[in-house]
Short mmCIF file of C-alpha atoms in Angstrom, two decimals:
data_model
loop_
_atom_site.label_atom_id
_atom_site.label_comp_id
_atom_site.label_asym_id
_atom_site.label_seq_id
_atom_site.Cartn_x
_atom_site.Cartn_y
_atom_site.Cartn_z
CA MET D 181 153.59 -129.73 -30.70
CA VAL D 182 156.70 -131.67 -29.85
CA ASP D 183 157.27 -132.35 -26.19
CA LEU D 184 160.41 -130.24 -25.83
CA ALA D 185 161.01 -131.24 -22.22
CA ARG D 186 161.11 -134.87 -23.15
CA VAL D 187 163.37 -134.35 -26.17
CA GLN D 188 165.82 -132.35 -24.11
CA LYS D 189 165.86 -135.01 -21.44
CA GLU D 190 166.41 -137.69 -24.05
CA LEU D 191 169.31 -135.80 -25.57
CA HIS D 192 170.85 -135.30 -22.16
CA GLU D 193 170.54 -138.93 -21.17
CA CYS D 194 171.73 -140.20 -24.52
CA ASN D 195 174.84 -138.06 -24.48
CA ARG D 196 175.57 -139.05 -20.91
CA ASP D 197 176.56 -142.64 -21.76
CA VAL D 198 177.74 -142.09 -25.30
CA GLN D 199 181.02 -143.73 -24.37
CA VAL D 200 179.26 -146.97 -23.50
CA SER D 201 176.61 -147.18 -26.18
CA GLY D 202 178.43 -145.38 -28.94
CA ILE D 203 175.11 -143.88 -29.90
CA ASN D 204 175.09 -140.16 -30.26
CA VAL D 205 172.27 -137.73 -30.94
CA THR D 206 172.99 -134.14 -31.91
CA LEU D 207 170.96 -131.26 -33.16
CA LYS D 208 171.00 -130.77 -36.88
CA GLY D 209 170.13 -127.11 -36.69
CA ASP D 210 168.58 -124.82 -34.13
CA SER D 211 165.40 -126.80 -33.91
CA LEU D 212 164.87 -129.67 -31.53
CA THR D 213 162.74 -131.39 -34.14
CA HIS D 214 165.61 -132.06 -36.49
CA LEU D 215 168.33 -134.29 -35.20
CA ILE D 216 171.24 -136.42 -36.35
CA GLY D 217 171.86 -139.77 -34.75
CA THR D 218 175.03 -141.77 -35.24
CA ILE D 219 175.45 -145.48 -34.60
CA PRO D 220 178.56 -147.61 -34.93
CA GLY D 221 178.36 -150.60 -37.22
CA PRO D 222 177.90 -153.79 -35.23
CA ILE D 223 181.05 -155.82 -34.73
CA GLY D 224 181.14 -159.09 -36.70
CA THR D 225 179.04 -157.74 -39.55
CA PRO D 226 179.96 -156.20 -42.89
CA TYR D 227 179.10 -152.86 -41.28
CA GLU D 228 181.85 -153.16 -38.70
CA GLY D 229 184.03 -150.10 -38.39
CA GLY D 230 181.58 -147.79 -40.05
CA THR D 231 179.77 -144.91 -38.45
CA PHE D 232 176.25 -144.51 -39.77
CA LYS D 233 174.39 -141.27 -39.64
CA ILE D 234 170.65 -141.31 -39.27
CA ASP D 235 168.49 -138.35 -40.02
CA ILE D 236 165.80 -137.88 -37.39
CA THR D 237 162.74 -135.73 -37.74
CA LEU D 238 160.31 -135.43 -34.85
CA THR D 239 156.67 -134.94 -35.72
CA ASP D 240 154.27 -132.91 -33.65
CA GLY D 241 152.84 -136.08 -32.20
CA TYR D 242 156.12 -137.24 -30.72
CA PRO D 243 156.40 -139.21 -28.44
CA PHE D 244 152.92 -140.54 -29.18
CA GLU D 245 153.93 -140.85 -32.83
CA PRO D 246 157.18 -142.47 -33.93
CA PRO D 247 160.10 -140.28 -34.99
CA LYS D 248 160.86 -140.26 -38.67
CA MET D 249 164.21 -141.86 -39.22
CA LYS D 250 166.23 -142.60 -42.31
CA PHE D 251 169.83 -143.34 -43.07
CA ALA D 252 171.86 -140.35 -44.17
CA THR D 253 174.77 -142.67 -44.86
CA LYS D 254 174.44 -145.06 -47.76
CA VAL D 255 174.01 -148.63 -46.56
CA TRP D 256 173.75 -151.95 -48.36
CA HIS D 257 171.11 -153.73 -46.31
CA PRO D 258 167.89 -155.63 -47.20
CA ASN D 259 165.74 -153.53 -44.87
CA ILE D 260 167.26 -150.18 -45.73
CA SER D 261 166.73 -148.49 -49.06
CA SER D 262 170.01 -148.22 -50.91
CA GLN D 263 168.58 -145.17 -52.66
CA SER D 264 166.74 -143.16 -50.03
CA GLY D 265 167.99 -144.64 -46.78
CA ALA D 266 164.43 -145.40 -45.68
CA ILE D 267 164.26 -147.94 -42.88
CA CYS D 268 161.81 -150.80 -42.67
CA LEU D 269 161.43 -151.36 -38.98
CA ASP D 270 158.21 -152.08 -37.15
CA ILE D 271 158.93 -149.94 -34.10
CA LEU D 272 159.29 -146.94 -36.36
CA LYS D 273 155.82 -147.64 -37.68
CA ASP D 274 152.96 -149.50 -36.07
CA GLN D 275 154.92 -150.97 -33.18
CA TRP D 276 156.09 -147.66 -31.87
CA SER D 277 155.43 -147.00 -28.22
CA PRO D 278 155.63 -143.71 -26.38
CA ALA D 279 157.79 -145.51 -23.85
CA LEU D 280 160.50 -145.89 -26.49
CA THR D 281 163.05 -143.17 -26.96
CA LEU D 282 165.36 -141.96 -29.67
CA LYS D 283 168.13 -143.95 -28.13
CA THR D 284 166.19 -147.18 -27.98
CA ALA D 285 165.06 -146.64 -31.56
CA LEU D 286 168.63 -146.14 -32.68
CA LEU D 287 169.66 -149.24 -30.77
CA SER D 288 166.95 -151.14 -32.60
CA ILE D 289 168.34 -149.90 -35.90
CA GLN D 290 171.78 -151.05 -34.82
CA ALA D 291 170.30 -154.43 -34.06
CA LEU D 292 168.65 -154.45 -37.46
CA LEU D 293 172.04 -154.00 -39.11
CA SER D 294 173.29 -157.18 -37.50
CA ALA D 295 170.07 -159.12 -38.07
CA PRO D 296 168.56 -158.34 -41.49
CA GLU D 297 165.00 -159.44 -42.28
CA PRO D 298 165.10 -160.35 -46.02
CA ASP D 299 161.53 -161.65 -45.88
CA ASP D 300 160.24 -158.17 -45.18
CA PRO D 301 162.55 -156.17 -47.40
CA GLN D 302 162.77 -152.46 -47.96
CA ASP D 303 165.18 -152.85 -50.86
CA ALA D 304 164.16 -155.80 -53.03
CA VAL D 305 167.45 -155.95 -54.97
CA VAL D 306 169.54 -156.17 -51.82
CA ALA D 307 167.15 -158.72 -50.31
CA GLN D 308 167.45 -160.87 -53.44
CA GLN D 309 171.22 -160.73 -53.28
CA TYR D 310 171.18 -161.47 -49.58
CA LEU D 311 169.12 -164.59 -50.12
CA ARG D 312 170.70 -165.88 -53.35
CA ASP D 313 174.28 -164.70 -53.30
CA HIS D 314 175.18 -164.04 -49.73
CA GLN D 315 178.88 -163.84 -50.49
CA THR D 316 178.40 -161.01 -52.93
CA PHE D 317 176.02 -159.31 -50.51
CA VAL D 318 178.63 -159.35 -47.78
CA GLY D 319 181.26 -158.03 -50.15
CA THR D 320 179.04 -155.22 -51.39
CA ALA D 321 177.90 -154.31 -47.90
CA ARG D 322 181.53 -154.16 -46.73
CA TYR D 323 182.52 -152.09 -49.73
CA TRP D 324 179.70 -149.62 -49.07
CA THR D 325 180.67 -149.42 -45.46
CA GLU D 326 184.26 -148.73 -46.42
CA THR D 327 183.24 -146.19 -48.98
CA PHE D 328 180.43 -144.31 -47.26
CA ALA D 329 180.45 -145.11 -43.58
CA LYS D 330 184.15 -144.70 -42.97
CA THR D 331 186.51 -141.84 -43.26
CA SER D 332 189.04 -144.56 -43.79
CA THR D 333 192.68 -143.63 -43.92
CA LEU D 334 192.93 -144.97 -47.42
CA ALA D 335 190.08 -142.96 -48.89
CA ALA D 336 191.07 -139.88 -46.94
CA ASP D 337 194.65 -140.11 -48.05
CA GLU D 338 193.56 -140.40 -51.67
CA LYS D 339 191.43 -137.28 -51.39
CA ILE D 340 194.11 -135.33 -49.59
CA GLN D 341 196.67 -136.46 -52.14
CA LYS D 342 194.46 -135.33 -54.98
CA LEU D 343 193.92 -131.87 -53.56
CA VAL D 344 197.53 -131.44 -52.54
CA GLU D 345 198.53 -132.22 -56.10
CA MET D 346 196.35 -129.29 -57.13
CA GLY D 347 198.66 -127.05 -55.14
CA PHE D 348 196.98 -126.60 -51.77
CA PRO D 349 198.88 -127.04 -48.53
CA GLU D 350 198.19 -130.39 -46.86
CA ALA D 351 197.10 -129.04 -43.48
CA GLN D 352 194.57 -126.77 -45.09
CA VAL D 353 193.31 -129.56 -47.33
CA ARG D 354 192.85 -131.86 -44.36
CA SER D 355 190.98 -129.30 -42.27
CA THR D 356 188.78 -128.30 -45.20
CA LEU D 357 187.93 -131.90 -45.99
CA GLU D 358 187.06 -132.51 -42.36
CA ALA D 359 184.88 -129.43 -42.34
CA THR D 360 183.00 -130.52 -45.46
CA GLY D 361 182.57 -134.12 -44.37
CA TRP D 362 185.20 -135.44 -46.77
CA ASP D 363 183.29 -134.20 -49.78
CA GLU D 364 185.92 -133.63 -52.43
CA ASN D 365 184.01 -131.16 -54.57
CA MET D 366 182.81 -129.05 -51.64
CA ALA D 367 186.27 -128.97 -50.19
CA LEU D 368 187.70 -127.90 -53.52
CA GLU D 369 185.17 -125.10 -53.82
CA LYS D 370 185.97 -123.95 -50.35
CA LEU D 371 189.69 -124.06 -50.95
CA LEU D 372 189.31 -122.07 -54.14
CA SER D 373 187.12 -119.44 -52.52
CA SER D 374 189.39 -119.02 -49.54
CA MET L 235 195.44 -131.39 72.72
CA VAL L 236 194.61 -131.57 69.11
CA SER L 237 190.90 -131.28 69.56
CA ASP L 238 191.39 -128.31 71.80
CA SER L 239 193.84 -126.46 69.65
CA THR L 240 191.89 -126.72 66.47
CA PRO L 241 188.90 -124.58 67.38
CA SER L 242 190.98 -122.04 69.19
CA ALA L 243 193.12 -121.61 66.16
CA SER L 244 190.39 -121.54 63.63
CA ILE L 245 187.95 -119.19 65.31
CA PRO L 246 190.08 -116.07 65.16
CA VAL L 247 190.88 -116.72 61.57
CA ALA L 248 187.29 -117.20 60.73
CA SER L 249 186.42 -113.95 62.37
CA SER L 250 189.16 -111.99 60.67
CA ASN L 251 189.71 -112.78 57.05
CA PRO L 252 188.13 -115.79 55.40
CA LYS L 253 184.66 -115.27 56.75
CA ASP L 254 184.55 -111.76 55.40
CA PHE L 255 185.56 -113.15 52.10
CA ALA L 256 182.99 -115.82 52.33
CA ARG L 257 180.28 -113.25 52.87
CA LYS L 258 181.52 -111.16 50.04
CA LYS L 259 181.66 -114.16 47.87
CA ARG L 260 178.14 -115.10 48.67
CA ALA L 261 177.09 -111.58 47.72
CA ASN L 262 179.31 -111.26 44.70
CA ARG L 263 181.24 -114.19 43.36
CA SER L 264 183.36 -112.15 41.05
CA ALA L 265 186.53 -113.58 39.69
CA LYS L 266 188.55 -110.71 41.04
CA LEU L 267 187.72 -111.47 44.60
CA LYS L 268 188.47 -115.08 44.14
CA GLN L 269 191.77 -114.32 42.59
CA TRP L 270 192.63 -111.83 45.23
CA LYS L 271 191.86 -114.28 47.91
CA LEU L 272 193.71 -117.00 46.20
CA ASP L 273 196.71 -114.80 45.77
CA ALA L 274 196.62 -113.91 49.40
CA ARG L 275 196.38 -117.50 50.38
CA ARG L 276 199.10 -118.43 48.05
CA GLU L 277 201.39 -115.83 49.53
CA GLN L 278 200.57 -117.11 52.92
CA TRP L 279 201.28 -120.58 51.84
CA LEU L 280 204.51 -119.69 50.15
CA SER L 281 205.82 -117.74 53.05
CA GLN L 282 204.73 -120.45 55.39
CA VAL L 283 206.46 -123.01 53.25
CA LYS L 284 209.63 -121.00 53.29
CA ASN L 285 209.46 -120.74 56.99
CA LYS L 286 208.60 -124.33 57.36
CA GLY L 287 211.49 -125.39 55.20
CA LEU L 288 213.64 -125.18 58.22
CA LYS L 289 212.75 -127.93 60.58
CA GLU L 290 213.84 -126.21 63.70
CA GLU L 291 211.77 -123.18 63.01
CA VAL L 292 208.75 -125.27 62.42
CA ASN L 293 209.26 -127.18 65.56
CA VAL L 294 209.73 -124.03 67.49
CA ARG L 295 206.56 -122.57 66.15
CA ARG L 296 204.66 -125.66 66.96
CA ASN L 297 205.93 -125.56 70.46
CA GLN L 298 204.83 -122.00 70.77
CA GLY L 299 201.26 -123.07 70.44
CA PRO L 300 198.31 -121.36 68.85
CA ALA L 301 197.67 -118.63 71.39
CA THR L 302 200.87 -116.73 70.72
CA ASN L 303 200.30 -116.05 67.05
CA ILE L 304 196.62 -115.37 66.78
CA GLY L 305 197.09 -112.12 64.96
CA ASN L 306 199.33 -113.62 62.36
CA GLU L 307 197.42 -115.68 59.89
CA ARG L 308 200.41 -117.21 58.37
CA ASP L 309 201.51 -118.65 61.64
CA GLN L 310 198.07 -119.90 62.34
CA PHE L 311 198.14 -121.82 59.15
CA ILE L 312 201.37 -123.35 60.05
CA GLN L 313 200.15 -124.34 63.41
CA LYS L 314 197.02 -125.85 62.11
CA LEU L 315 198.83 -127.51 59.33
CA GLU L 316 201.20 -129.01 61.72
CA ILE L 317 198.93 -129.75 64.55
CA LYS L 318 195.85 -130.90 62.82
CA PRO L 319 197.39 -133.50 60.58
CA ARG L 320 198.83 -135.23 63.50
CA GLY L 321 195.53 -135.52 65.15
CA GLU L 322 193.81 -136.49 61.98
CA GLU L 323 196.51 -138.71 60.77
CA ASP L 324 195.03 -141.83 62.20
CA HIS L 325 191.52 -141.48 61.01
CA GLU L 326 192.71 -139.71 57.93
CA VAL L 327 194.51 -142.77 56.78
CA ASN L 328 191.65 -145.00 57.72
CA ASN L 329 188.83 -142.97 56.29
CA ASP L 330 190.77 -141.65 53.42
CA SER L 331 188.92 -143.22 50.58
CA ILE L 332 185.55 -142.81 52.22
CA ASN L 333 186.00 -139.14 52.78
CA HIS L 334 187.24 -138.54 49.32
CA TYR L 335 184.36 -140.32 47.78
CA SER L 336 181.79 -138.53 49.85
CA ASP L 337 183.20 -135.00 49.79
CA LEU L 338 183.72 -134.39 46.16
CA ASP L 339 182.87 -130.73 46.25
CA LEU L 340 184.03 -129.79 49.69
CA ASN L 341 187.23 -131.74 49.64
CA SER L 342 187.66 -130.84 53.25
CA ASN L 343 189.49 -134.01 53.98
CA SER L 344 191.44 -134.76 50.91
CA PRO L 345 193.42 -131.54 51.03
CA ILE L 346 194.20 -132.19 54.59
CA SER L 347 195.50 -135.57 53.88
CA HIS L 348 197.56 -134.05 51.17
CA SER L 349 198.85 -131.29 53.31
CA SER L 350 199.43 -133.60 56.17
CA SER L 351 201.34 -135.83 53.88
CA ILE L 352 203.68 -133.04 53.00
CA MET L 353 203.89 -131.49 56.37
CA GLU L 354 204.21 -134.68 58.22
CA ARG L 355 207.03 -135.78 56.10
CA ASN L 356 209.19 -133.42 58.06
CA ASP L 357 208.59 -135.11 61.33
CA SER L 358 206.79 -138.38 60.87
CA GLY L 359 206.42 -138.45 57.17
CA ALA L 360 207.50 -141.90 56.06
CA ASN L 361 203.91 -142.89 55.90
CA PHE L 362 203.00 -140.20 53.43
CA ALA L 363 206.19 -139.77 51.53
CA GLY L 364 204.91 -141.86 48.68
CA SER L 365 201.72 -139.92 48.33
CA SER L 366 203.32 -136.51 48.28
CA SER L 367 206.00 -137.52 45.88
CA SER L 368 203.50 -139.03 43.55
CA SER L 369 201.42 -135.90 43.58
CA ILE L 370 204.45 -133.76 42.95
CA SER L 371 205.55 -135.91 40.09
CA SER L 372 202.20 -135.47 38.51
CA CYS L 373 202.46 -131.73 38.99
CA SER L 374 205.98 -131.45 37.80
CA GLY L 375 204.85 -130.92 34.25
CA SER L 376 203.42 -127.55 35.14
CA GLY L 377 205.72 -126.83 38.03
CA GLY L 378 209.44 -126.85 38.25
CA CYS L 379 212.06 -129.40 39.03
CA CYS L 380 211.96 -131.10 42.39
CA SER L 381 214.91 -131.19 44.68
CA GLY L 382 214.50 -131.65 48.37
CA SER L 383 211.51 -130.94 50.51
CA LEU L 384 211.67 -127.18 50.06
CA SER L 385 211.61 -127.25 46.31
CA GLU L 386 208.79 -129.69 46.43
CA GLU L 387 206.75 -127.29 48.44
CA ASP L 388 207.67 -124.52 46.00
CA ASP L 389 206.53 -126.78 43.32
CA HIS L 390 203.09 -126.64 44.78
CA GLY L 391 203.34 -122.91 44.88
CA ASP L 392 204.15 -122.85 41.21
CA ASP L 393 201.25 -125.07 40.54
CA ASP L 394 199.01 -122.50 42.10
CA ASP L 395 200.17 -119.99 39.52
CA CYS L 396 199.15 -122.28 36.78
CA MET L 397 195.71 -122.83 38.17
CA ASP L 398 193.09 -121.96 35.62
CA ASP L 399 189.90 -123.40 37.01
CA TRP L 400 188.96 -120.47 39.17
CA GLU L 401 185.39 -121.45 39.38
CA ALA L 402 186.18 -124.80 40.89
CA VAL L 403 188.69 -123.25 43.21
CA ALA L 404 186.19 -120.65 44.33
CA ASP L 405 183.63 -123.32 45.10
CA ALA L 406 186.18 -125.26 47.03
CA LEU L 407 187.23 -122.15 48.89
CA ALA L 408 183.68 -121.32 49.85
CA ALA L 409 183.33 -124.79 51.17
CA THR L 410 186.57 -124.41 53.03
CA ASP L 411 185.45 -121.17 54.61
CA GLN L 412 182.34 -122.80 55.90
CA LYS L 413 184.33 -125.60 57.29
CA LEU L 414 186.89 -123.43 58.93
CA GLU L 415 185.76 -124.31 62.40
CA GLN L 416 186.53 -127.90 61.81
CA HIS L 417 189.60 -127.65 59.66
CA HIS L 418 192.58 -125.48 59.13
CA PRO L 419 192.04 -122.88 56.44
CA GLY L 420 195.22 -121.83 54.72
CA SER L 421 196.42 -125.07 53.39
CA ASP L 422 193.00 -126.06 52.17
CA SER L 423 192.86 -123.62 49.36
CA SER L 424 196.27 -124.40 48.09
CA ARG L 425 195.69 -128.08 48.45
CA GLU L 426 192.42 -127.64 46.76
CA ARG L 427 194.17 -126.10 43.89
CA ASP L 428 196.64 -128.87 43.85
CA GLU L 429 193.87 -131.37 43.72
CA ASN L 430 192.22 -129.58 40.87
CA LEU L 431 195.45 -129.36 39.10
CA HIS L 432 195.93 -133.04 39.51
CA LEU L 433 192.59 -133.52 37.96
CA SER L 434 193.30 -131.34 35.01
CA SER L 435 196.78 -132.59 34.45
CA ARG L 436 195.74 -136.16 34.94
CA ALA L 437 192.63 -136.07 32.84
CA ASP L 438 194.28 -138.16 30.19
CA VAL L 439 196.94 -140.02 32.03
CA SER L 440 195.52 -142.56 34.39
CA SER L 441 198.44 -144.04 36.23
CA GLY L 442 197.41 -144.48 39.78
CA ILE L 443 199.16 -145.33 42.98
CA THR L 444 198.58 -144.51 46.62
CA GLU L 445 195.72 -142.72 48.19
CA ASN L 446 196.03 -139.48 46.25
CA ASP L 447 195.19 -141.31 43.15
CA THR L 448 192.15 -142.82 44.71
CA THR L 449 190.88 -139.35 45.41
CA LYS L 450 191.64 -138.30 41.94
CA LYS L 451 189.94 -141.29 40.54
CA SER L 452 186.88 -140.68 42.60
CA GLU L 453 186.74 -137.17 41.30
CA HIS L 454 187.55 -138.33 37.86
CA ARG L 455 184.38 -140.29 37.87
CA GLY L 456 182.46 -137.07 38.18
CA LEU L 457 184.27 -135.61 35.22
CA ALA L 458 184.50 -138.76 33.23
CA SER L 459 180.77 -139.17 33.18
CA SER L 460 180.46 -135.96 31.21
CA HIS L 461 183.52 -136.29 29.05
CA PRO L 462 182.51 -139.05 26.66
CA VAL L 463 179.27 -137.29 25.93
CA SER L 464 180.93 -134.01 25.20
CA PHE L 465 183.55 -134.92 22.67
CA ASN L 466 182.97 -138.48 21.60
CA ALA L 467 180.88 -139.31 18.57
CA TRP L 468 178.70 -142.35 18.80
CA ARG L 469 179.98 -145.45 17.27
CA PRO L 470 177.50 -147.54 15.34
CA ASP L 471 177.77 -150.27 17.96
CA ASP L 472 177.62 -147.92 20.92
CA ALA L 473 175.00 -148.93 23.44
CA PHE L 474 174.29 -145.31 24.33
CA ARG L 475 173.79 -144.27 20.77
CA PRO L 476 170.33 -142.75 20.28
CA GLN L 477 168.01 -144.87 18.24
CA ILE L 478 166.90 -141.92 16.17
CA LEU L 479 170.26 -141.45 14.52
CA PRO L 480 170.36 -142.85 11.00
CA ASN L 481 172.20 -146.10 10.72
CA LEU L 482 174.56 -146.15 7.80
CA SER L 483 174.93 -149.87 7.86
CA LYS L 484 171.20 -150.22 7.54
CA GLN L 485 171.15 -147.92 4.57
CA PHE L 486 173.97 -149.86 3.10
CA ASN L 487 172.05 -153.05 3.52
CA PHE L 488 168.92 -151.70 1.93
CA PRO L 489 169.71 -152.52 -1.70
CA MET L 490 170.28 -156.14 -0.74
CA ASN L 491 166.92 -156.23 0.93
CA SER L 492 165.26 -154.75 -2.07
CA GLU L 493 166.88 -157.33 -4.27
CA ARG L 494 165.49 -160.02 -2.08
CA HIS L 495 162.10 -158.44 -2.41
CA CYS L 496 162.54 -158.40 -6.11
CA HIS L 497 163.30 -162.09 -6.22
CA GLY L 498 160.50 -163.09 -3.94
CA GLY L 499 157.87 -160.59 -4.95
CA ALA L 500 158.18 -161.34 -8.66
CA VAL L 501 156.76 -158.72 -11.00
CA TRP L 502 154.89 -156.69 -8.47
CA GLY L 503 157.90 -156.12 -6.24
CA CYS L 504 160.15 -155.09 -9.09
CA LYS L 505 157.63 -152.72 -10.56
CA ARG L 506 156.88 -151.22 -7.22
CA LEU L 507 160.53 -150.48 -6.58
CA SER L 508 161.04 -148.90 -9.96
CA VAL L 509 158.07 -146.53 -9.73
CA PRO L 510 159.34 -143.44 -11.50
CA THR L 511 159.04 -139.98 -10.05
CA SER L 512 158.28 -138.50 -13.45
CA CYS L 513 156.10 -139.68 -16.26
CA PRO L 514 158.21 -141.74 -18.71
CA ILE L 515 156.22 -140.34 -21.61
CA CYS L 516 156.13 -136.60 -21.00
CA CYS L 517 158.80 -136.35 -18.24
CA GLU L 518 156.48 -134.32 -16.02
CA ASP L 519 156.51 -135.06 -12.31
CA LEU L 520 154.00 -137.61 -11.16
CA ASP L 521 151.69 -136.65 -8.33
CA PHE L 522 150.09 -139.07 -5.91
CA THR L 523 147.09 -139.68 -8.14
CA ASP L 524 149.37 -140.57 -11.02
CA THR L 525 151.57 -142.93 -9.04
CA SER L 526 148.58 -144.76 -7.61
CA PHE L 527 147.03 -145.03 -11.08
CA LEU L 528 147.78 -148.40 -12.62
CA PRO L 529 145.95 -148.58 -15.94
CA CYS L 530 147.60 -151.79 -17.09
CA THR L 531 148.32 -155.12 -15.47
CA CYS L 532 151.94 -154.86 -16.58
CA GLY L 533 152.42 -152.11 -14.00
CA PHE L 534 153.50 -149.39 -16.40
CA VAL L 535 152.92 -146.08 -14.68
CA LEU L 536 152.24 -142.92 -16.58
CA CYS L 537 150.51 -139.65 -15.92
CA LEU L 538 146.79 -139.23 -16.49
CA PHE L 539 147.32 -136.75 -19.30
CA CYS L 540 149.46 -139.14 -21.31
CA HIS L 541 147.04 -141.95 -20.56
CA LYS L 542 144.18 -139.91 -21.91
CA ARG L 543 146.19 -139.01 -24.98
CA ILE L 544 146.96 -142.66 -25.64
CA LEU L 545 143.30 -143.57 -25.23
CA GLU L 546 142.44 -140.98 -27.85
CA GLU L 547 144.78 -142.72 -30.27
CA ASP L 548 145.36 -146.45 -30.35
CA GLY L 549 144.76 -147.07 -26.64
CA ARG L 550 147.66 -149.43 -26.13
CA CYS L 551 149.83 -149.57 -23.07
CA PRO L 552 153.25 -148.08 -23.82
CA GLY L 553 154.89 -150.70 -21.62
CA CYS L 554 153.49 -153.89 -23.08
CA ARG L 555 151.63 -152.70 -26.23
CA LYS L 556 148.49 -154.43 -24.99
CA GLN L 557 145.18 -152.68 -25.35
CA TYR L 558 143.88 -150.81 -22.38
CA ASN L 559 140.87 -153.12 -22.70
CA HIS L 560 138.15 -151.83 -20.39
CA GLU L 561 138.28 -148.04 -20.64
CA PRO L 562 137.82 -147.54 -24.40
CA VAL L 563 135.06 -150.13 -24.50
CA GLU L 564 133.33 -148.54 -21.56
CA GLY L 565 133.62 -145.12 -23.07
CA GLU L 566 132.10 -146.18 -26.37
CA ALA L 567 129.37 -148.34 -24.96
CA THR L 568 128.05 -146.10 -22.25
CA LEU L 569 128.68 -142.74 -23.76
CA ASP L 570 125.42 -141.32 -22.48
CA GLY L 571 125.79 -142.92 -19.10
CA GLY L 572 129.30 -141.60 -18.83
CA SER L 573 128.22 -138.05 -19.49
CA LEU L 574 125.40 -138.44 -17.03
CA LYS L 575 127.81 -139.60 -14.36
CA PHE L 576 130.01 -136.69 -15.14
CA GLN L 577 127.19 -134.23 -14.64
CA LEU L 578 126.22 -135.89 -11.41
CA ALA L 579 129.69 -135.72 -10.10
CA ARG L 580 129.89 -132.06 -10.95
CA SER L 581 126.68 -131.23 -9.16
CA CYS L 582 127.83 -133.18 -6.15
CA SER L 583 131.00 -131.21 -5.98
CA MET L 584 129.03 -127.96 -6.16
CA ILE L 585 126.81 -129.04 -3.31
CA SER L 586 129.70 -129.95 -1.17
CA ARG L 587 131.33 -126.62 -1.84
CA SER L 588 128.28 -124.49 -0.93
#
């Protein structure tokens, strides 16, 4: 049984200083056990400018057990699986403490983005690249950030342009893309059905 | 002559009007009676003033003496007003301040001095001209314009109309009635009212000259002692400020003090100050048992329920991740002993209850 009082308090306190921390936690559905956290990419890293979504699932043992967290946004990072988004972080495993909160956990993940641990990798390929070809790693990480973690003006404009060329009005295309999280195919389906 | 004329003049008056009023007042101090009496007195005073405005008439009346006009109150007033001041003038001037200070309520002397000052101005008034003019100037706000001796007297009459403090006037009048044998009656009440008016009109303005102002000041002291209490808030640096009142400056200083504690008291002080009101784990309110329960040397406070839950799992302090060393060991090692203790404790509690 999840401690609902504590989760609600955490959500309240986290959303109170969202302007300062940039860390946001919202409900994914109706349940308090399924949440979405968002963290901004740390400045001075290849992840700068991106907004990374983290899928949070609270187990019954929370807060005595760590929350289950994984990246919903694709990230190129030695300690984050480029396939599943699984995070290799000690506080989300054996070093979890009931005194930690969702916000502190997300802050730790943000810190992990700026300080990778290639010696304890989650994704071996990325860790190899990080250690042997750092330049390429930075380039790839930046590209992934641009591609997946940003609704960059460039990518958005391309998508809008594509759909407008199909004959949909631009305003409608933009709003539909925003509603579908800039997923081209979903937006197209929606536009066709509407 | 003066000492002789005064009792002869005052006795008939005392027997006729004011004493009756005094008795009535003692029985029933209703505002109506007071007002009635005051109005009567005022009329007397006004008419007397009008009569007195003409010097010859006044002189004539004075020459007539008290015996001729016993039935007529108004004339009696005039006589007493004119006769008495003369006799009192000497000691009035000398004892002025003393009398005023001593007779705050009765005011038997101060009105006389006032009245004498006005009355005497007609014949020997240079001595008191300053005092009367000063009093009139202070009254002029409520009265009318002043021009000549007559209008000045009318001014006092107008002031009587404006008199609000009936209670004070009534007290003064009662005192005057009792003192009728010694002093002249009619002018007292009006003068009394003047005095009171001076007080009320001068409550804020304190510009003093001459003897009238000394009387006012002496009476002011009586009022002033109550005034600051009634409508002044205490300043933080006020000596009379009660100690019980919370001091904002102290509260303001408190964080600084706590910081100092934090620096000096190292870990303990800091932890003590940041004792949470609710459990950081389950967010339930901490009771006294919880707050006084320190399971770890790091000072991390949590409720007993969460502590028990942690002991069931890995048994590490949430604050510092160190093992809660003694409890789990104790529990495992002396499992039987622990249960025995538990039973004992239970039986003890039952005994104490029955």
